[in-house]
Short mmCIF file of C-alpha atoms and ligand atoms in Angstrom, two decimals:
data_model
loop_
_atom_site.label_atom_id
_atom_site.label_comp_id
_atom_site.label_asym_id
_atom_site.label_seq_id
_atom_site.Cartn_x
_atom_site.Cartn_y
_atom_site.Cartn_z
CA MET A 1 -48.82 -5.00 -4.00
CA LYS A 2 -46.72 -2.07 -3.78
CA ASN A 3 -43.46 -1.00 -5.22
CA ASN A 4 -40.28 -1.06 -3.43
CA ALA A 5 -37.65 1.72 -5.73
CA LEU A 6 -34.38 2.60 -5.54
CA ILE A 7 -33.94 6.70 -6.12
CA ILE A 8 -30.75 7.89 -7.36
CA PHE A 9 -30.40 11.52 -6.82
CA GLY A 10 -28.00 12.31 -9.61
CA GLY A 11 -29.29 9.88 -11.74
CA THR A 12 -27.79 11.90 -14.54
CA GLY A 13 -24.58 12.33 -13.35
CA ASP A 14 -21.49 10.35 -14.31
CA LEU A 15 -21.50 7.99 -11.43
CA ALA A 16 -25.46 7.02 -12.02
CA TYR A 17 -24.87 5.98 -15.51
CA ARG A 18 -21.06 4.68 -16.13
CA LYS A 19 -21.64 2.60 -12.67
CA LEU A 20 -24.73 2.17 -10.99
CA PHE A 21 -26.86 1.85 -13.91
CA PRO A 22 -24.78 -1.01 -15.29
CA ALA A 23 -24.34 -2.76 -11.84
CA LEU A 24 -28.03 -3.02 -11.85
CA TYR A 25 -28.57 -4.20 -14.88
CA ASP A 26 -25.92 -6.89 -14.32
CA LEU A 27 -28.25 -7.52 -10.81
CA TYR A 28 -31.55 -7.72 -13.11
CA ILE A 29 -29.24 -10.39 -15.86
CA PHE A 30 -28.88 -12.59 -12.48
CA ASP A 31 -32.10 -12.22 -11.19
CA LYS A 32 -31.35 -10.65 -8.00
CA LEU A 33 -34.08 -7.68 -8.45
CA GLU A 34 -37.29 -7.93 -7.24
CA LYS A 35 -40.09 -8.65 -9.75
CA ASN A 36 -41.49 -5.03 -8.49
CA PHE A 37 -38.19 -2.89 -8.16
CA TYR A 38 -38.47 0.07 -9.60
CA ILE A 39 -35.11 2.42 -10.74
CA ILE A 40 -36.46 6.33 -10.55
CA GLY A 41 -33.54 9.04 -11.71
CA ILE A 42 -33.59 12.08 -10.69
CA GLY A 43 -32.56 15.32 -12.14
CA ARG A 44 -32.61 18.30 -13.50
CA ARG A 45 -33.64 17.68 -17.23
CA ASP A 46 -35.88 17.65 -19.80
CA TYR A 47 -36.56 13.91 -19.78
CA THR A 48 -39.28 11.58 -20.89
CA ASN A 49 -38.60 8.21 -19.21
CA GLU A 50 -38.17 7.36 -22.66
CA ASP A 51 -35.11 9.92 -23.59
CA TYR A 52 -33.81 8.38 -20.19
CA ARG A 53 -33.81 4.68 -21.00
CA SER A 54 -32.60 5.60 -24.28
CA ILE A 55 -29.44 6.99 -22.14
CA ILE A 56 -29.27 4.35 -20.25
CA LYS A 57 -29.07 1.94 -22.63
CA ASP A 58 -26.37 3.38 -24.36
CA TRP A 59 -23.91 3.39 -21.03
CA VAL A 60 -25.22 -0.29 -20.33
CA LYS A 61 -24.12 -1.30 -23.39
CA ASN A 62 -20.69 0.36 -22.84
CA PHE A 63 -20.20 -0.86 -18.87
CA SER A 64 -22.17 -3.74 -18.25
CA ARG A 65 -20.07 -6.92 -16.99
CA ARG A 66 -22.53 -9.02 -19.13
CA ALA A 67 -22.88 -8.91 -22.56
CA TYR A 68 -25.98 -6.45 -23.60
CA ASP A 69 -28.52 -8.37 -24.50
CA GLU A 70 -31.33 -6.08 -26.17
CA GLU A 71 -34.14 -8.27 -25.25
CA LYS A 72 -33.52 -8.36 -21.36
CA PHE A 73 -32.78 -4.88 -22.02
CA GLU A 74 -35.92 -4.29 -23.03
CA LYS A 75 -37.44 -5.52 -19.84
CA PHE A 76 -35.12 -4.25 -17.43
CA CYS A 77 -35.52 -0.53 -18.39
CA LEU A 78 -39.29 -1.00 -18.05
CA SER A 79 -38.71 -0.68 -14.32
CA ILE A 80 -36.59 3.00 -14.44
CA PHE A 81 -38.23 6.31 -14.78
CA TYR A 82 -37.12 9.69 -14.66
CA TYR A 83 -37.95 12.25 -12.37
CA LYS A 84 -36.81 15.95 -12.62
CA LEU A 85 -36.45 17.77 -9.32
CA HIS A 86 -34.33 20.83 -8.19
CA PHE A 87 -32.52 19.80 -4.68
CA MET A 88 -32.53 23.19 -3.40
CA GLU A 89 -36.13 23.22 -3.83
CA LEU A 90 -37.79 21.94 -0.48
CA GLU A 91 -41.43 22.58 -1.85
CA GLU A 92 -40.84 20.00 -4.73
CA TYR A 93 -40.17 17.23 -2.49
CA LYS A 94 -44.00 17.50 -1.97
CA ASN A 95 -44.94 16.73 -5.42
CA LEU A 96 -41.94 13.69 -5.54
CA TYR A 97 -44.09 12.31 -2.66
CA ASN A 98 -46.99 13.15 -4.93
CA TYR A 99 -45.49 11.50 -7.46
CA PHE A 100 -44.38 8.21 -5.35
CA ASN A 101 -48.29 7.44 -4.57
CA GLU A 102 -49.14 7.43 -7.98
CA MET A 103 -46.28 5.15 -8.73
CA ASN A 104 -47.77 2.97 -5.62
CA LEU A 105 -44.12 2.24 -3.71
CA SER A 106 -44.29 1.05 -1.05
CA ASN A 107 -42.06 3.09 2.27
CA ASN A 108 -39.38 0.56 1.38
CA LEU A 109 -37.41 3.06 -0.07
CA ILE A 110 -33.41 2.77 -0.97
CA TYR A 111 -32.23 6.52 -1.53
CA TYR A 112 -28.74 6.93 -3.14
CA TYR A 113 -27.17 10.20 -2.35
CA ALA A 114 -25.13 10.40 -5.88
CA VAL A 115 -24.59 13.86 -5.33
CA SER A 116 -21.97 16.20 -4.37
CA PRO A 117 -21.86 16.47 -0.50
CA GLU A 118 -23.18 19.93 -0.51
CA PHE A 119 -26.43 18.52 -1.52
CA PHE A 120 -26.80 15.77 1.36
CA GLU A 121 -28.46 18.43 3.91
CA HIS A 122 -30.56 19.93 1.43
CA ILE A 123 -31.84 16.51 0.05
CA THR A 124 -32.74 15.33 3.38
CA ASP A 125 -34.80 18.05 4.68
CA GLY A 126 -36.21 18.33 1.68
CA LEU A 127 -37.35 14.40 2.33
CA ALA A 128 -38.22 14.59 6.11
CA LYS A 129 -40.14 17.99 5.16
CA HIS A 130 -43.11 15.91 3.88
CA SER A 131 -43.01 12.68 5.25
CA ASP A 132 -41.53 11.31 7.90
CA ILE A 133 -41.40 7.61 5.61
CA LEU A 134 -37.42 8.62 5.87
CA LYS A 135 -37.16 6.65 8.80
CA GLU A 136 -37.99 3.41 6.83
CA SER A 137 -36.38 4.30 4.40
CA LYS A 138 -32.15 3.54 3.97
CA ILE A 139 -29.97 5.77 2.74
CA ILE A 140 -26.63 5.27 0.23
CA VAL A 141 -24.60 8.41 0.62
CA GLU A 142 -21.09 8.40 -1.41
CA LYS A 143 -18.20 9.67 -0.61
CA PRO A 144 -16.12 12.04 0.30
CA PHE A 145 -18.02 11.98 3.48
CA GLY A 146 -17.71 15.55 4.17
CA LYS A 147 -14.67 17.15 3.23
CA ASP A 148 -12.99 17.40 7.05
CA LEU A 149 -14.17 16.36 10.58
CA GLU A 150 -16.56 19.31 11.06
CA SER A 151 -18.42 19.42 7.76
CA ALA A 152 -18.51 15.39 8.45
CA GLN A 153 -19.99 15.63 12.21
CA ARG A 154 -22.80 18.06 10.77
CA LEU A 155 -23.85 15.91 8.29
CA ASN A 156 -24.14 13.15 10.76
CA LEU A 157 -26.12 15.68 12.81
CA ILE A 158 -28.64 15.90 10.26
CA PHE A 159 -29.11 12.02 9.09
CA LYS A 160 -29.13 10.96 12.91
CA LYS A 161 -32.23 13.83 12.71
CA TYR A 162 -34.65 11.93 10.60
CA LEU A 163 -32.86 8.56 9.86
CA ASP A 164 -32.46 5.07 11.94
CA TYR A 165 -28.58 4.74 11.64
CA LYS A 166 -28.56 0.83 10.50
CA ASN A 167 -30.38 2.48 7.65
CA ILE A 168 -27.32 4.76 6.61
CA TYR A 169 -25.32 2.88 4.07
CA TYR A 170 -22.09 5.43 3.84
CA ILE A 171 -20.70 3.78 0.30
CA ASP A 172 -16.60 2.97 -0.56
CA HIS A 173 -16.99 1.31 -3.59
CA TYR A 174 -13.23 0.17 -2.64
CA LEU A 175 -14.45 -2.71 -0.13
CA GLY A 176 -16.69 -4.31 -2.47
CA LYS A 177 -13.48 -4.97 -4.76
CA GLU A 178 -12.48 -8.36 -4.95
CA MET A 179 -8.91 -8.72 -3.54
CA LEU A 180 -9.65 -6.13 -0.84
CA LEU A 181 -12.76 -8.87 0.22
CA ASN A 182 -9.31 -10.90 -0.55
CA ILE A 183 -7.58 -10.10 2.24
CA MET A 184 -8.82 -11.32 5.02
CA THR A 185 -9.00 -15.00 3.66
CA ILE A 186 -5.23 -14.84 3.15
CA ARG A 187 -4.21 -13.03 6.28
CA PHE A 188 -7.06 -15.09 8.37
CA PHE A 189 -6.79 -18.81 6.61
CA ASN A 190 -3.28 -19.02 5.46
CA THR A 191 -0.52 -19.89 8.88
CA MET A 192 1.74 -18.93 6.47
CA PHE A 193 0.82 -15.80 6.41
CA ASN A 194 -1.17 -15.04 9.66
CA GLY A 195 1.41 -16.90 11.92
CA VAL A 196 4.02 -13.77 10.19
CA TRP A 197 1.27 -10.68 10.04
CA ASN A 198 3.50 -8.59 13.26
CA ASN A 199 6.54 -6.46 13.99
CA GLU A 200 8.47 -9.74 14.60
CA PHE A 201 8.46 -10.55 11.56
CA ILE A 202 6.95 -7.40 8.82
CA ASP A 203 9.38 -4.81 8.20
CA ASN A 204 7.15 -2.21 6.69
CA VAL A 205 3.71 -2.06 4.71
CA GLN A 206 3.19 0.02 1.63
CA ILE A 207 -0.36 1.11 0.62
CA ASN A 208 0.12 2.68 -3.62
CA VAL A 209 -3.17 4.09 -5.16
CA PHE A 210 -2.29 5.52 -8.25
CA GLU A 211 -4.21 7.41 -10.78
CA SER A 212 -2.52 8.26 -14.04
CA ILE A 213 -5.70 10.21 -15.49
CA GLY A 214 -6.10 13.65 -14.13
CA VAL A 215 -9.09 15.38 -13.01
CA GLU A 216 -10.93 15.66 -15.97
CA THR A 217 -14.19 16.30 -16.47
CA ARG A 218 -14.35 16.89 -12.62
CA GLY A 219 -12.27 19.79 -11.83
CA GLY A 220 -15.07 21.86 -9.91
CA TYR A 221 -15.56 19.23 -7.53
CA TYR A 222 -12.02 17.27 -7.10
CA ASP A 223 -10.41 21.24 -6.34
CA LYS A 224 -12.86 21.08 -3.33
CA SER A 225 -12.06 18.27 -2.20
CA GLY A 226 -7.78 17.28 -3.39
CA ALA A 227 -6.55 13.77 -2.10
CA ILE A 228 -6.90 13.47 1.44
CA ALA A 229 -10.65 14.12 1.34
CA ASP A 230 -11.01 12.06 -2.12
CA MET A 231 -9.15 8.46 -1.63
CA LEU A 232 -6.50 8.79 1.66
CA GLN A 233 -9.30 9.38 4.66
CA ASN A 234 -11.89 7.34 2.88
CA HIS A 235 -10.19 4.70 0.55
CA ILE A 236 -6.38 4.38 2.00
CA PHE A 237 -7.48 4.34 5.51
CA GLN A 238 -10.41 1.76 4.93
CA ILE A 239 -7.75 -0.54 3.13
CA LEU A 240 -5.10 0.54 6.01
CA SER A 241 -7.44 -1.03 8.89
CA ILE A 242 -8.31 -4.34 6.86
CA VAL A 243 -4.06 -5.29 6.80
CA ALA A 244 -4.06 -4.24 10.11
CA MET A 245 -6.70 -5.07 11.98
CA ASN A 246 -6.52 -8.21 14.38
CA GLU A 247 -8.43 -10.94 13.95
CA PRO A 248 -11.86 -10.23 14.80
CA ASP A 249 -13.82 -12.81 16.96
CA THR A 250 -16.42 -14.12 14.71
CA PHE A 251 -16.27 -12.61 10.68
CA SER A 252 -20.07 -11.04 11.58
CA SER A 253 -20.57 -7.36 9.87
CA SER A 254 -20.26 -5.98 13.53
CA ASP A 255 -17.13 -8.08 15.16
CA ILE A 256 -14.96 -6.70 11.73
CA LYS A 257 -16.24 -3.62 12.31
CA ASP A 258 -15.25 -3.23 15.55
CA ALA A 259 -11.73 -4.97 14.72
CA GLN A 260 -11.15 -1.79 11.85
CA ILE A 261 -12.33 0.60 14.64
CA ASP A 262 -9.23 -0.35 16.97
CA ILE A 263 -6.84 0.50 14.42
CA PHE A 264 -8.41 3.83 13.92
CA LYS A 265 -7.90 4.87 17.80
CA LYS A 266 -4.54 3.41 18.16
CA LEU A 267 -3.06 5.79 14.80
CA ARG A 268 -0.14 7.02 16.38
CA LYS A 269 -0.25 11.09 16.75
CA ILE A 270 2.74 13.14 14.51
CA ASN A 271 4.77 15.28 16.74
CA SER A 272 3.65 18.69 14.83
CA LYS A 273 7.50 19.64 14.55
CA ASP A 274 8.35 16.24 12.55
CA ILE A 275 5.81 16.92 10.00
CA ASP A 276 7.23 16.82 6.95
CA ASP A 277 8.97 13.46 7.63
CA TYR A 278 5.29 12.51 7.92
CA MET A 279 3.45 14.36 5.10
CA VAL A 280 4.50 15.46 1.15
CA LEU A 281 1.79 17.05 -0.55
CA GLY A 282 2.02 17.36 -4.25
CA GLN A 283 -0.05 19.15 -7.42
CA TYR A 284 0.41 18.10 -10.90
CA ASP A 285 2.40 20.34 -13.28
CA GLY A 286 -0.96 21.84 -15.20
CA TYR A 287 -3.51 21.03 -12.35
CA THR A 288 -4.38 24.62 -12.49
CA LYS A 289 -4.93 25.48 -15.75
CA GLU A 290 -7.20 22.35 -15.76
CA LYS A 291 -11.13 23.22 -16.64
CA ASN A 292 -13.29 24.47 -13.13
CA VAL A 293 -9.86 24.51 -11.10
CA ASN A 294 -8.84 27.73 -9.56
CA PRO A 295 -6.16 29.11 -11.45
CA ASN A 296 -4.60 29.78 -7.65
CA SER A 297 -5.91 26.30 -6.73
CA LYS A 298 -3.77 24.84 -3.25
CA THR A 299 -5.54 21.38 -3.74
CA GLU A 300 -3.05 19.01 -3.60
CA THR A 301 -3.39 16.34 -6.18
CA TYR A 302 -0.77 14.20 -4.19
CA VAL A 303 -0.03 12.76 -0.50
CA ALA A 304 2.57 10.72 0.70
CA MET A 305 2.25 9.97 4.29
CA LYS A 306 4.36 7.59 7.36
CA ILE A 307 1.47 6.20 10.05
CA PHE A 308 2.22 3.97 12.69
CA ILE A 309 -0.07 2.20 14.71
CA ASP A 310 0.52 2.11 18.22
CA ASN A 311 -0.76 -1.61 19.26
CA GLU A 312 1.56 -4.36 20.32
CA ARG A 313 0.94 -6.35 16.44
CA TRP A 314 2.36 -3.09 14.68
CA LYS A 315 4.60 -1.59 17.05
CA ASP A 316 7.16 -0.05 15.28
CA VAL A 317 5.99 -1.33 11.76
CA PRO A 318 5.68 2.20 9.23
CA PHE A 319 2.52 2.09 6.74
CA TYR A 320 3.78 3.92 3.56
CA VAL A 321 1.01 5.23 1.96
CA ARG A 322 0.85 7.45 -1.42
CA THR A 323 -1.92 7.92 -4.15
CA GLY A 324 -2.00 11.00 -6.56
CA LYS A 325 -3.24 11.54 -10.44
CA LYS A 326 -1.71 11.65 -12.95
CA LEU A 327 1.13 9.56 -12.00
CA HIS A 328 3.11 7.04 -14.05
CA SER A 329 0.51 4.71 -13.56
CA ARG A 330 -3.03 3.30 -12.86
CA GLU A 331 -1.92 0.81 -10.24
CA MET A 332 -3.62 -0.21 -6.76
CA SER A 333 -1.62 -2.39 -4.75
CA ILE A 334 -0.69 -3.80 -0.88
CA ILE A 335 2.76 -4.53 -0.69
CA ILE A 336 3.99 -6.34 2.52
CA GLN A 337 7.96 -6.13 3.40
CA PHE A 338 9.27 -8.75 5.65
CA LYS A 339 11.93 -8.70 7.92
CA PRO A 340 15.48 -10.02 6.84
CA THR A 341 16.04 -13.49 8.22
CA THR A 342 18.73 -14.01 11.17
CA HIS A 343 21.12 -15.29 8.47
CA THR A 344 20.53 -12.71 6.37
CA SER A 345 21.39 -10.01 8.51
CA LYS A 346 24.37 -11.78 9.85
CA MET A 347 25.55 -11.60 5.99
CA LEU A 348 24.44 -8.48 5.35
CA ALA A 349 26.38 -7.22 8.49
CA GLN A 350 29.66 -9.14 7.71
CA ASN A 351 29.22 -8.23 3.65
CA TYR A 352 28.28 -4.97 4.19
CA GLY A 353 30.53 -2.48 2.64
CA ASN A 354 32.38 -4.49 0.19
CA GLY A 355 29.99 -4.87 -2.50
CA ASP A 356 29.56 -7.89 -2.99
CA LEU A 357 25.84 -8.20 -2.19
CA GLN A 358 24.92 -11.48 -4.76
CA GLN A 359 24.99 -13.32 -1.90
CA ILE A 360 22.53 -11.92 0.12
CA ALA A 361 19.07 -12.79 0.49
CA GLU A 362 16.44 -9.91 -0.43
CA ASN A 363 13.49 -9.37 2.14
CA ASN A 364 10.40 -11.39 0.89
CA ILE A 365 7.53 -9.28 -0.24
CA LEU A 366 3.89 -10.15 -0.23
CA GLU A 367 2.36 -7.80 -2.83
CA ILE A 368 -1.68 -8.18 -2.99
CA LYS A 369 -2.40 -6.32 -6.30
CA ILE A 370 -6.29 -4.86 -6.65
CA GLN A 371 -5.91 -3.06 -9.90
CA PRO A 372 -5.73 -3.41 -12.75
CA GLU A 373 -4.40 -7.05 -12.70
CA GLU A 374 -5.87 -9.03 -9.75
CA GLY A 375 -4.00 -11.45 -7.95
CA ILE A 376 -1.16 -12.21 -5.40
CA ASN A 377 2.74 -11.87 -5.74
CA LEU A 378 5.02 -13.79 -3.47
CA ARG A 379 8.72 -12.43 -3.91
CA PHE A 380 10.92 -15.43 -1.93
CA ASN A 381 15.15 -16.42 -2.23
CA ILE A 382 16.17 -19.37 -4.19
CA LYS A 383 20.07 -20.88 -4.49
CA LYS A 384 21.04 -19.62 -8.39
CA PRO A 385 20.65 -22.99 -9.98
CA GLY A 386 24.73 -24.14 -10.96
CA THR A 387 27.93 -24.62 -9.04
CA SER A 388 27.71 -21.35 -7.06
CA ASP A 389 26.22 -20.62 -3.71
CA ASP A 390 24.46 -17.31 -5.24
CA ILE A 391 21.14 -17.11 -4.14
CA ASP A 392 18.32 -15.36 -6.91
CA VAL A 393 14.52 -14.06 -6.11
CA ALA A 394 11.89 -16.14 -7.29
CA ASN A 395 8.13 -14.76 -7.41
CA LEU A 396 5.08 -16.80 -6.78
CA ASN A 397 2.38 -15.13 -9.07
CA TYR A 398 -1.06 -15.86 -8.61
CA CYS A 399 -3.61 -13.36 -11.38
CA GLN A 400 -7.17 -14.15 -10.49
CA SER A 401 -8.15 -11.17 -13.20
CA CYS A 402 -6.37 -13.17 -15.91
CA ASP A 403 -8.93 -16.32 -15.22
CA ALA A 404 -11.82 -15.09 -17.74
CA GLN A 405 -14.12 -17.38 -15.49
CA ASN A 406 -13.03 -15.16 -12.61
CA SER A 407 -14.10 -12.15 -14.04
CA ILE A 408 -17.46 -13.08 -15.37
CA ASN A 409 -18.51 -14.63 -11.86
CA SER A 410 -17.38 -12.13 -9.79
CA PRO A 411 -19.41 -9.01 -9.50
CA TRP A 412 -18.00 -5.38 -9.97
CA SER A 413 -17.63 -3.04 -6.82
CA TYR A 414 -21.48 -1.21 -7.45
CA GLU A 415 -23.13 -4.21 -8.08
CA ARG A 416 -21.77 -6.07 -5.20
CA LEU A 417 -23.00 -3.30 -2.67
CA LEU A 418 -25.90 -2.54 -3.62
CA GLU A 419 -27.20 -6.12 -3.42
CA ALA A 420 -25.64 -5.93 -0.23
CA CYS A 421 -27.50 -3.10 1.18
CA MET A 422 -30.61 -4.02 -0.80
CA ASN A 423 -30.43 -6.97 1.57
CA SER A 424 -29.41 -4.98 4.57
CA ASN A 425 -26.14 -6.34 4.61
CA ARG A 426 -23.96 -3.65 5.83
CA THR A 427 -20.41 -5.20 6.65
CA LEU A 428 -19.43 -3.81 3.28
CA PHE A 429 -19.64 -0.65 4.03
CA SER A 430 -18.15 2.07 6.57
CA ARG A 431 -19.32 3.14 10.16
CA TRP A 432 -19.25 6.50 10.82
CA GLU A 433 -16.87 6.01 13.94
CA GLN A 434 -14.53 4.81 11.18
CA ILE A 435 -15.26 8.01 9.52
CA GLU A 436 -15.28 10.49 12.54
CA LEU A 437 -11.73 8.64 13.65
CA SER A 438 -10.46 9.13 10.72
CA TRP A 439 -11.14 12.24 9.94
CA LYS A 440 -10.13 13.55 13.45
CA TYR A 441 -6.50 12.06 12.83
CA MET A 442 -6.30 13.66 9.81
CA ASN A 443 -7.96 16.87 11.12
CA GLU A 444 -4.95 17.10 13.21
CA VAL A 445 -2.25 16.23 11.02
CA MET A 446 -3.68 19.13 8.87
CA ASP A 447 -3.44 21.28 11.52
CA ASN A 448 -0.09 20.48 11.92
CA TYR A 449 0.96 20.89 8.44
CA ARG A 450 -0.35 23.92 7.90
CA LYS A 451 1.07 25.55 10.64
CA TYR A 452 4.58 23.63 10.86
CA SER A 453 4.95 22.85 6.69
CA ASN A 454 2.31 24.05 4.57
CA LYS A 455 4.61 22.78 1.28
CA LEU A 456 2.79 21.89 -2.10
CA TYR A 457 5.69 20.40 -4.39
CA VAL A 458 4.61 20.42 -8.42
CA TYR A 459 5.65 17.11 -10.24
CA GLU A 460 5.71 16.47 -13.34
CA GLN A 461 2.49 14.71 -15.26
CA GLY A 462 3.37 11.15 -16.05
CA SER A 463 6.00 10.52 -12.99
CA LYS A 464 6.16 9.11 -9.52
CA GLY A 465 5.07 12.06 -8.23
CA PRO A 466 7.27 14.83 -6.10
CA ALA A 467 10.62 13.86 -5.31
CA GLN A 468 10.31 14.82 -1.72
CA ALA A 469 8.28 11.71 -0.97
CA GLU A 470 11.73 10.02 -1.07
CA LYS A 471 12.68 11.29 2.18
CA ILE A 472 9.72 9.74 3.82
CA ILE A 473 10.60 6.38 3.25
CA GLY A 474 14.91 7.08 2.45
CA LYS A 475 15.08 8.52 5.89
CA ASP A 476 14.36 5.17 7.39
CA GLY A 477 16.91 3.18 4.83
CA ARG A 478 13.95 1.99 2.65
CA LYS A 479 12.66 2.66 -0.27
CA TRP A 480 9.18 2.97 -2.52
CA ILE A 481 8.24 -0.21 -3.95
N1 LIG B 501 -18.06 9.48 -11.18
C1 LIG B 501 -18.01 8.48 -10.31
O1 LIG B 501 -17.25 7.50 -10.84
C2 LIG B 501 -18.07 8.34 -8.48
C3 LIG B 501 -17.24 7.60 -7.83
C4 LIG B 501 -17.45 7.54 -6.65
C5 LIG B 501 -17.98 9.07 -5.97
N2 LIG B 501 -18.63 9.70 -6.74
C6 LIG B 501 -18.71 10.46 -6.35
O2 LIG B 501 -20.74 10.36 -6.12
C7 LIG B 501 -21.46 12.05 -6.52
C8 LIG B 501 -21.48 12.23 -8.08
O3 LIG B 501 -20.99 12.32 -8.95
P1 LIG B 501 -20.95 12.29 -10.24
O4 LIG B 501 -19.27 12.21 -10.73
O5 LIG B 501 -21.49 11.24 -10.80
O6 LIG B 501 -21.09 13.87 -10.68
P2 LIG B 501 -21.82 14.68 -12.01
O7 LIG B 501 -21.34 13.54 -13.08
O8 LIG B 501 -21.31 15.96 -12.07
O9 LIG B 501 -22.97 14.78 -11.51
C9 LIG B 501 -24.50 15.47 -11.15
C10 LIG B 501 -25.92 14.51 -11.01
O10 LIG B 501 -26.35 15.52 -9.74
C11 LIG B 501 -27.64 16.72 -10.18
N3 LIG B 501 -27.65 17.82 -9.75
C12 LIG B 501 -26.35 18.58 -9.34
N4 LIG B 501 -26.94 19.90 -9.03
C13 LIG B 501 -28.17 19.58 -8.85
C14 LIG B 501 -29.27 20.38 -8.25
N5 LIG B 501 -29.38 21.24 -8.16
N6 LIG B 501 -30.86 19.67 -8.49
C15 LIG B 501 -30.96 18.23 -8.99
N7 LIG B 501 -30.16 17.48 -9.43
C16 LIG B 501 -28.14 18.23 -9.11
C17 LIG B 501 -27.19 16.41 -12.05
O11 LIG B 501 -28.15 16.66 -12.57
P3 LIG B 501 -28.18 17.52 -13.96
O12 LIG B 501 -27.13 16.36 -14.58
O13 LIG B 501 -29.57 16.74 -14.74
O14 LIG B 501 -28.13 18.73 -13.73
C18 LIG B 501 -26.51 15.15 -12.24
O15 LIG B 501 -27.29 14.28 -12.27
C19 LIG B 501 -19.91 12.89 -6.01
O16 LIG B 501 -20.27 13.04 -4.74
C20 LIG B 501 -18.90 12.44 -6.36
O17 LIG B 501 -17.61 12.31 -5.47
C21 LIG B 501 -18.32 9.94 -7.85
#
């Protein structure tokens, strides 16, 4: 019997050690790996299988979801192998295939490109040069997919040349996060939300992805991509399309993707001269002194944007998005701010200017917390207990991650996504069209930005980002939440 296998290019990298191997160990523990399944890590170092397994052991101990079990790990690690290869040496791929034969591997392989995008083309060419089994294999491609529209299109052409479209898995690990998967349930299985998920009731949507860390050891990679390619074009646009999509006809992978893609097609173009009202870029103080970062770098570590979707549901509802490094907190959340009720609007009109805002109800807010805490908070108005008619704000809070049982039962992103790929389930992976449309939109925005603004604001580490980002939302009479 032949052995199926996952081949990890970049098998000695941070992603493989910190995320992939702990996830694979968890899948093993939950009996989700086939019996004859091998994992082959590829890197440039001179490791034996034993060296490699003992390194992986330490990472699994620290990063797997389940408590480490020595006996189980010893069995699991028998399926792990190390192979040394330089990606750029195309002739070396012939030896790789010889090695696959020695390992009695089937043609049903999964290649994981856990490497910088500059290697995608070489690896694909190398694999295609010496065998045509690539057509039968799957590849998992890490983000960022390209650094702009042209580079993404070029990579796509190379993949299309050698691979069947259905076998390309563009991974966005945010799509495996529990609360992101929950958005569709919250929206489509609750009348109280589904009925009001439109411009009649929603005033604005805010998507925040804050990181408190800087580039750390990844300065070389980050300096070539920046916040737009690293976060906005992929993670944030995915989140936005899930929040905004119309109800799909069915919950099949293709209907969900179609609904998401409709949103990308409807992103409103930004009038070139108004670009400063729609986008602010920043760089944290000290970024240019980070290791492997160009001392004159103009790479953005922060981006804030206002985005409109030109369809019936979202006509004139702004989506404000923000992401950045070295900010005041680590947090990812989606905030749906509802419009005031007719009664509140009337009261606001009457009381406006007299300072007596005690009686004015606040807008309802639904906050979907994605990380670090996972859960939902719903803010609503109540009468303040007592003899006055004052209005107070109450919060209904559901913390999913506070429940230990939920944490144990809920697979982590990479675990969920690796399992989905093994089962050929594409729902949690991006489609090429999504990538292309989001790059098309961002390319145009960036062209305008370079031409009509090109500002890059330096912000203090640990702050909320450049003060200029306040203007985007402040001009509309709103505040970031
Ligand atoms: N780290 C994360 O959490 C994370 C999350 C999401 C996406 N990603 C993406 O995943 C990719 C990899 O990230 P990473 O953090 O794992 O990078 P990394 O730690 O720098 O690892 C790079 C890997 O590529 C190998 N490599 C580099 N050049 C090579 C060459 N010429 N020939 C053979 N092997 C070569 C390295 O092998 P040697 O070490 O043996 O030289 C190492 O295994 C990046 O595109 C990143 O954006 C990473």
